[in-house]
Coordinates of C-alpha atoms in Angstrom, one line a residue:
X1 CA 0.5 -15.0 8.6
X2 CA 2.4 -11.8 9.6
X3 CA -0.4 -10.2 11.0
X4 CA -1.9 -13.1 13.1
X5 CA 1.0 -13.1 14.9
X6 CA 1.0 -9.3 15.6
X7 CA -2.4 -9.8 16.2
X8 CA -2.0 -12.7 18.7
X9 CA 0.9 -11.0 20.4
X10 CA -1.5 -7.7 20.9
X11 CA -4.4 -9.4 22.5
X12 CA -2.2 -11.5 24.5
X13 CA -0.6 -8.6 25.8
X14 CA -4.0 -6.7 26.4
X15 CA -5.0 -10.0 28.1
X16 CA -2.1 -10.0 30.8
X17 CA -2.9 -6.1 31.4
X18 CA -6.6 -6.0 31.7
X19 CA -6.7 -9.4 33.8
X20 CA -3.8 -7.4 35.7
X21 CA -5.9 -5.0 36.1
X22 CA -9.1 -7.1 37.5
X23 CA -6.7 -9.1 39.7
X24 CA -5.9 -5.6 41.6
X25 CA -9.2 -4.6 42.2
X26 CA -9.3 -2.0 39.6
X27 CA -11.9 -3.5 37.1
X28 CA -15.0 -5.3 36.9
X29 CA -14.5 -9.0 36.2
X30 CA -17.4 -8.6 33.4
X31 CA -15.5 -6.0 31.5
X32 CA -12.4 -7.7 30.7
X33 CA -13.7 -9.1 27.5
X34 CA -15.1 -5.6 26.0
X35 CA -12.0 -3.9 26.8
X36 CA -9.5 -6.6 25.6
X37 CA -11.7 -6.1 22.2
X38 CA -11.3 -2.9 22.6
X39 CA -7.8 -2.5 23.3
X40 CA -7.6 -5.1 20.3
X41 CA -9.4 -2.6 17.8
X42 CA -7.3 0.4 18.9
X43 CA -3.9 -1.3 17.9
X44 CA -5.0 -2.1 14.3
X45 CA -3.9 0.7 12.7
X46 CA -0.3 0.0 14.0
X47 CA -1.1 -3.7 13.5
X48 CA -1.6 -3.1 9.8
X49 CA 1.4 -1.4 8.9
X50 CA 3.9 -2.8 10.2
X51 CA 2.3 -6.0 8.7
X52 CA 2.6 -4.0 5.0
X53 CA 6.5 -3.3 5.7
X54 CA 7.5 -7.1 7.0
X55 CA 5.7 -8.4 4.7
X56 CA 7.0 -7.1 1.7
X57 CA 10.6 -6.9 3.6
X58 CA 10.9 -10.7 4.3
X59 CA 9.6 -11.7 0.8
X60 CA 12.1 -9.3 -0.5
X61 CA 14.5 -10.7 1.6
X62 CA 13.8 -14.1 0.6
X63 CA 14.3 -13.9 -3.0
X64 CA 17.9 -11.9 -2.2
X65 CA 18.8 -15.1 -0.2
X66 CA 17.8 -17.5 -2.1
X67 CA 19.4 -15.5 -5.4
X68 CA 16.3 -15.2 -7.1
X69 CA 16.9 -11.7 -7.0
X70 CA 20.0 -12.0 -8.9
X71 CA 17.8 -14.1 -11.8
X72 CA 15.0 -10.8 -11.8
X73 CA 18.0 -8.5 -12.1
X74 CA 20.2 -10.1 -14.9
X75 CA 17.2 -10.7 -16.8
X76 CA 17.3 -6.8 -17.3
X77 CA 14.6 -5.6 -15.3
X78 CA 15.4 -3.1 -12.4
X79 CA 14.8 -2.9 -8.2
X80 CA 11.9 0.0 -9.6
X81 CA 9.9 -2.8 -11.2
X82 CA 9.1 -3.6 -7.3
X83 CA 7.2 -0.1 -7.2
X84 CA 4.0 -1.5 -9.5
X85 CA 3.6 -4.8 -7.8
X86 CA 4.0 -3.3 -4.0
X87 CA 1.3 -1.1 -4.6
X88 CA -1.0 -3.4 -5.7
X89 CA -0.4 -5.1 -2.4
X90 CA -0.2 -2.0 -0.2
X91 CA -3.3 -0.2 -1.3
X92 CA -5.9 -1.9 0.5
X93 CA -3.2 -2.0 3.4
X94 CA -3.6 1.6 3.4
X95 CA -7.4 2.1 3.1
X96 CA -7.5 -0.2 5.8
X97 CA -5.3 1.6 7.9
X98 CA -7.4 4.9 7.0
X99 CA -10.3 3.4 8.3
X100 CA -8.7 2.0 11.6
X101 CA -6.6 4.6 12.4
X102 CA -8.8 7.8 11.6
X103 CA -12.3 6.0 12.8
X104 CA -12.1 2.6 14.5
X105 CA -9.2 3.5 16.9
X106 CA -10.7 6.9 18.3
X107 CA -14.1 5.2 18.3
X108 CA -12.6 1.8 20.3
X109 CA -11.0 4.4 22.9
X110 CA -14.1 6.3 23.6
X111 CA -15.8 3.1 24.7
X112 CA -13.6 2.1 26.7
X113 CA -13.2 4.9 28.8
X114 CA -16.7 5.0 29.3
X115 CA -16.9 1.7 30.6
X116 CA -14.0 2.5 33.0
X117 CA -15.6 5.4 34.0
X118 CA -18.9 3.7 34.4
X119 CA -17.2 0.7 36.6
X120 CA -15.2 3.4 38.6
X121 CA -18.5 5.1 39.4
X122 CA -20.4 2.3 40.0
X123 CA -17.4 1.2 42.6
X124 CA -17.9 4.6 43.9
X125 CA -21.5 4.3 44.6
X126 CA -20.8 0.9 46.5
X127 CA -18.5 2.7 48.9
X128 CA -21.0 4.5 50.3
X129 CA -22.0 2.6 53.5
X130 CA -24.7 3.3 56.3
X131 CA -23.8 5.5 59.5
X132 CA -20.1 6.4 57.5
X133 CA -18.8 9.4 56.3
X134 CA -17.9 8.9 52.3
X135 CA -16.0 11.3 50.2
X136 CA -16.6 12.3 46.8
X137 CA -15.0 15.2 44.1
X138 CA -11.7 14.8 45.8
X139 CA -12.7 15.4 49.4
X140 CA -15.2 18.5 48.4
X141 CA -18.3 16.2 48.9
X142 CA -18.9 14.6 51.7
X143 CA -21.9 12.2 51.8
X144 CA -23.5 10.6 54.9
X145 CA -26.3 8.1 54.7
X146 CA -28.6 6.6 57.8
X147 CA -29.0 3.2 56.2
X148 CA -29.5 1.5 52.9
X149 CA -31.9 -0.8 51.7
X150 CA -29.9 -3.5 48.5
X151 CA -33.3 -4.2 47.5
X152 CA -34.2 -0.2 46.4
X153 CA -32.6 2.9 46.1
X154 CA -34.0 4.4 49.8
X155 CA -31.1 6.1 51.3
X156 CA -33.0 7.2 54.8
X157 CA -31.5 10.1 56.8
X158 CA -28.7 11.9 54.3
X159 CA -26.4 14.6 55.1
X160 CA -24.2 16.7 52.6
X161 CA -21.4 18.2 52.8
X162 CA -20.0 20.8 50.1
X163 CA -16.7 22.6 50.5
X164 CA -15.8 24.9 47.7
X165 CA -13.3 27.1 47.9
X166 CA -13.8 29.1 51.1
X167 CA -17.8 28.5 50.5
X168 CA -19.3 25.3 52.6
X169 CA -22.8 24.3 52.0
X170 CA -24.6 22.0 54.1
X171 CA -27.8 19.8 53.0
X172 CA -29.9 17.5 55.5
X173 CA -33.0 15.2 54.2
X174 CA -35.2 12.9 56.1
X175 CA -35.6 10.5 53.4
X176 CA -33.3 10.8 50.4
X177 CA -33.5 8.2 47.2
X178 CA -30.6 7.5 44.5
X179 CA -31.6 7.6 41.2
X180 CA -29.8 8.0 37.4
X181 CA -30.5 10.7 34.6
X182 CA -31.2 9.6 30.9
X183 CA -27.0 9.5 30.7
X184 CA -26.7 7.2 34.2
X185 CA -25.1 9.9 35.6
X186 CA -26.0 9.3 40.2
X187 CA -28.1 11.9 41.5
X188 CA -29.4 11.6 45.2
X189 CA -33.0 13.0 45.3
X190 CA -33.7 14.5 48.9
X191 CA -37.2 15.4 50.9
X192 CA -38.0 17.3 53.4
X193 CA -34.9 18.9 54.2
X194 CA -32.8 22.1 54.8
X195 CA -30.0 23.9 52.4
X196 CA -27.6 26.1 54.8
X197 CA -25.1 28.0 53.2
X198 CA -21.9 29.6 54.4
X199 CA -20.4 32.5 52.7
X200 CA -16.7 32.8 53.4
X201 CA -15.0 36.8 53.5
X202 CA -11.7 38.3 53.3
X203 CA -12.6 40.5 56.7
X204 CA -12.6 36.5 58.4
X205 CA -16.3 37.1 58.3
X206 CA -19.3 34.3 57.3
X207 CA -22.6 35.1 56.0
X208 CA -25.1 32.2 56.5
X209 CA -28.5 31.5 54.8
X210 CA -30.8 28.8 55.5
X211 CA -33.4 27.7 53.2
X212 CA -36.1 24.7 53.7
X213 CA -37.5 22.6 50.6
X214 CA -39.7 19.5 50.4
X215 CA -37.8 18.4 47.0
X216 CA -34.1 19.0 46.2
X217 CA -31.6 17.1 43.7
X218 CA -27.7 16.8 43.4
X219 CA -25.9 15.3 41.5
X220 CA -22.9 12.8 42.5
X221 CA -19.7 13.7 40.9
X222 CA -17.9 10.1 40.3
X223 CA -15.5 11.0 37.6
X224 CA -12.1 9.6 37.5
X225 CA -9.8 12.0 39.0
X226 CA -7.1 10.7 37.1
X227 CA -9.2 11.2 33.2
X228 CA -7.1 14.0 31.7
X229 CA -7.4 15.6 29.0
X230 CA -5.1 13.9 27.0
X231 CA -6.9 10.6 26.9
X232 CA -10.3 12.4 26.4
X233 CA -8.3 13.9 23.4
X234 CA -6.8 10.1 22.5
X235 CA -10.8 9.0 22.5
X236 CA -12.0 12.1 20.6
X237 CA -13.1 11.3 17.2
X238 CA -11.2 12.5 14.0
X239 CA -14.0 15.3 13.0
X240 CA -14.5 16.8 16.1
X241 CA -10.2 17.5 16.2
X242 CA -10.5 18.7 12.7
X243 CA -13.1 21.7 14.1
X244 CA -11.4 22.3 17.3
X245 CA -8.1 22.2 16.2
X246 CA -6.5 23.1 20.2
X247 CA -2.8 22.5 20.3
X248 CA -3.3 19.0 21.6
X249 CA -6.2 18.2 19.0
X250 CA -3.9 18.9 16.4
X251 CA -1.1 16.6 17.8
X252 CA -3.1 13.6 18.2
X253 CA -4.7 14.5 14.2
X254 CA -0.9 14.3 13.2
X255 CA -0.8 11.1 14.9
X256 CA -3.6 9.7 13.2
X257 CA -2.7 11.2 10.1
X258 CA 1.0 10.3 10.2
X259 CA 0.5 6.6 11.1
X260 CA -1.6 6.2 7.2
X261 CA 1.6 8.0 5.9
X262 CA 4.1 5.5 7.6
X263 CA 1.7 2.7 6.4
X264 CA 2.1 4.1 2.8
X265 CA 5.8 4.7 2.5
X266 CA 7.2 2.1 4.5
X267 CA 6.4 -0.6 1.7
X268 CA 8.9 1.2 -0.5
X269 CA 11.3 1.4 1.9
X270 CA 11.4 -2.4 2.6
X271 CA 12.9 -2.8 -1.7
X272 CA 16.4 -1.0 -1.3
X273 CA 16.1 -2.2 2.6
X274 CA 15.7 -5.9 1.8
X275 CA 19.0 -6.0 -0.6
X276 CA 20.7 -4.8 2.0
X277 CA 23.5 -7.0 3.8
X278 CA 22.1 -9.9 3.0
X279 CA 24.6 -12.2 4.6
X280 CA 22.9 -11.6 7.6
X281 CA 21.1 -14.3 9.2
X282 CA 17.1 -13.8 8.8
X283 CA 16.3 -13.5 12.6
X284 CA 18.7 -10.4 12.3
X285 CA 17.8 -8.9 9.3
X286 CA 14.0 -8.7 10.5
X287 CA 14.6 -8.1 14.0
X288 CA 16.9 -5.1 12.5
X289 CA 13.7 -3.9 10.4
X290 CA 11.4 -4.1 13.5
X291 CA 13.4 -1.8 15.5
X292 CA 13.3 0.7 12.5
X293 CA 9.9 0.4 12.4
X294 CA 9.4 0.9 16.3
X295 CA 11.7 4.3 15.8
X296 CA 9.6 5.9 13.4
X297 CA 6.7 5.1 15.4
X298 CA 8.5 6.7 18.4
X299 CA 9.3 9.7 16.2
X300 CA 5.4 10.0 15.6
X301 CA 5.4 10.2 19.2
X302 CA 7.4 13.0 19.5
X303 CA 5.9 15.0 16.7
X304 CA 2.7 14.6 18.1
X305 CA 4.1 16.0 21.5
X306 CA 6.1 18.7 20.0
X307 CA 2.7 19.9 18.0
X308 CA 0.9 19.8 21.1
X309 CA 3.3 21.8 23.3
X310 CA 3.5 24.3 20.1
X311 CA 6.6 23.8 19.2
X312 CA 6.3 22.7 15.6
X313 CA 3.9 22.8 13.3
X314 CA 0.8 20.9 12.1
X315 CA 1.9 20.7 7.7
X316 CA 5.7 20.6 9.0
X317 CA 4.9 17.7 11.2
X318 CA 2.7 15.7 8.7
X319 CA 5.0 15.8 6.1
X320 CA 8.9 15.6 7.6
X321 CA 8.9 12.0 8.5
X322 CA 6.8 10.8 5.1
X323 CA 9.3 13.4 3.5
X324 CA 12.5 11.9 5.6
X325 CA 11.5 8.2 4.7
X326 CA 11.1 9.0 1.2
X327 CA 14.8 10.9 0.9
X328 CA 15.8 7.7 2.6
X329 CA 14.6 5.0 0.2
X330 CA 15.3 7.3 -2.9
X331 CA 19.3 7.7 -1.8
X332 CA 19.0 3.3 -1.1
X333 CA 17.5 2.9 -4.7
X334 CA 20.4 5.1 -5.9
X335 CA 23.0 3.3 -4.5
X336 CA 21.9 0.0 -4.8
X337 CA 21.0 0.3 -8.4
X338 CA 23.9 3.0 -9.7
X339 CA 26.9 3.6 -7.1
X340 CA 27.0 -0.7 -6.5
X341 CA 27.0 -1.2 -10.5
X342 CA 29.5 1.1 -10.9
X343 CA 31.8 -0.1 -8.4
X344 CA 31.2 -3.6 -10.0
X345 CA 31.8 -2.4 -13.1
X346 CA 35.2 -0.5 -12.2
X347 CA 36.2 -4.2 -10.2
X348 CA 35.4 -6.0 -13.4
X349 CA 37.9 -3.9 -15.3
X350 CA 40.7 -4.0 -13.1
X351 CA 40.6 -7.9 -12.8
X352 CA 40.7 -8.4 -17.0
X353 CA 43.6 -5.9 -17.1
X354 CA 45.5 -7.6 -14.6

């Protein structure tokens, strides 16, 4: 039940951005589905664990209100008997999470930034319109066309433009044709046409060199301007990080890594946690164990940035949170099960004396 709602609340919110999104002008109307699935599959991991800590919280938290807690505890047994029967639960939680979070997740991100490049380069393509001037590479390509025919690929008269650096080359065809390579990258294919290129010196001197050529190719560079490399590093899979290991690989691995960890140890957690005021009223209590959850996501977060901007390291960054979260629940366990008895204990005394 827990984690049909997470679920539901994840694709609705994927919904409202990607329709968002299409609304605007920025996506294809077909590709909403594929990257709502997408989007979907890339939020398991997170999906799955917090699932594995409410879970075992609110059933926990259940049995304290309703005092069937009290029952399991004066019947001798301890808040440690929890350990055995958590696992059991938690285990193919955590395989799960493995999967997701180390393959699915990387693999889901990959695809869909292919499809957005793909739609952002097939919008691209569309701009360019007979007898205008269209711009490609941020303003270094410029790509002029004499007319184009929607039923095939013949571009007519095409003129190119080619700025880089101080360097300008200049390309003319008299019939040019758009085609794709085995990968669909664009490439226009020219005929009968002339290469001129300018050479740019320090002295404010040019050296120019004109070539003619019945066949020539270029390729059209449509990639997003705005793909950096952190989301190519977000959508690269877990092995290739392992052999690159670049500052940045290595913080998105201890992401990866670290969201398994939180999915293991947070279960645990939820025992002492759950025993825990209460009093409370149930909206409270869980609303209070969702924001702890959201911080040590967050703190994933900022390990993974800190590892990336080498400032910490990789084995230091895996293990403090897992490490923190474990000192955590082991000082809970102690004073629920030893400092409270004690006090209760001492309490007891004092009333039969008086």
């Amino acid at each position: 039940m827990t984690f049909a709602c997470l679920l539901t609340i994840v694709i609705t919110m994927a919904l409202v951005r990607t329709l968002g999104n299409a609304a605007s002008g920025q996506l294809e109307a077909q590709l909403v589905v594929p990257l709502i699935g997408f989007s979907t599959i890339s939020s398991i991991s997170t999906i799955v664990t917090l699932t594995a800590f409410l879970s075992v919280f609110m059933v926990l938290s259940r049995q304290c209100r309703d005092n069937e807690m009290v029952i399991w505890l004066s019947s001798g047994k301890k808040l440690t008997s929890f350990i055995p029967v958590i696992w059991k639960f938690s285990w193919p939680l955590i395989i799960a999470t493995m999967i997701t979070s180390l393959i699915a997740t990387p693999w889901a991100r990959n695809q869909a930034d292919e499809l957005r490049q793909q739609s952002l380069s097939e919008r691209n393509l569309t701009e360019i319109a007979p007898g205008t001037f269209s711009e490609f590479s941020g303003g270094k390509k410029i790509i002029f066309i004499e007319q184009t025919d929607k039923e095939s690929s013949d571009l007519g008269l095409v003129f190119i433009s080619v700025n880089e650096d101080e360097d300008e080359t200049i390309v003319m065809g008299s019939r040019g044709k758009l085609v794709f390579d085995s990968n669909q990258l664009p490439w226009i294919h020219l005929e009968f046409g002339s290469r001129t290129d300018i050479k740019s010196f320090s002295n404010s001197t040019s050296k120019i060199r004109s070539t003619k050529f019945e066949n020539y190719k270029m390729k059209i560079d449509t990639t997003p301007k705005s793909t950096t490399y952190k989301e190519r590093v977000r959508s690269t899979s877990t092995w290739n990080l392992f052999k690159r290991q670049s500052s940045s690989d290595l913080g998105e691995l201890s992401f990866r890594i670290g969201t398994v960890l939180l999915c293991l140890f947070l279960p645990f957690l939820s025992i002492p946690l759950a025993n825990l005021n209460t009093n409370q009223g149930r909206l409270l209590h869980i609303f209070g164990a969702i924001l702890m959850f959201i911080a040590f996501n967050n703190l994933l977060g900022i390990i993974q940035a800190l590892i990336a901007r080498q400032q910490m390291n990789l084995y230091f960054g895996l293990f403090c949170l897992p490490l923190s979260i474990l000192i955590i629940t082991l000082c809970l366990f102690y004073v629920k099960m030893y400092l409270q008895g004690n006090l209760m204990k001492m309490l007891f005394k004092k009333i039969r004396i008086t």
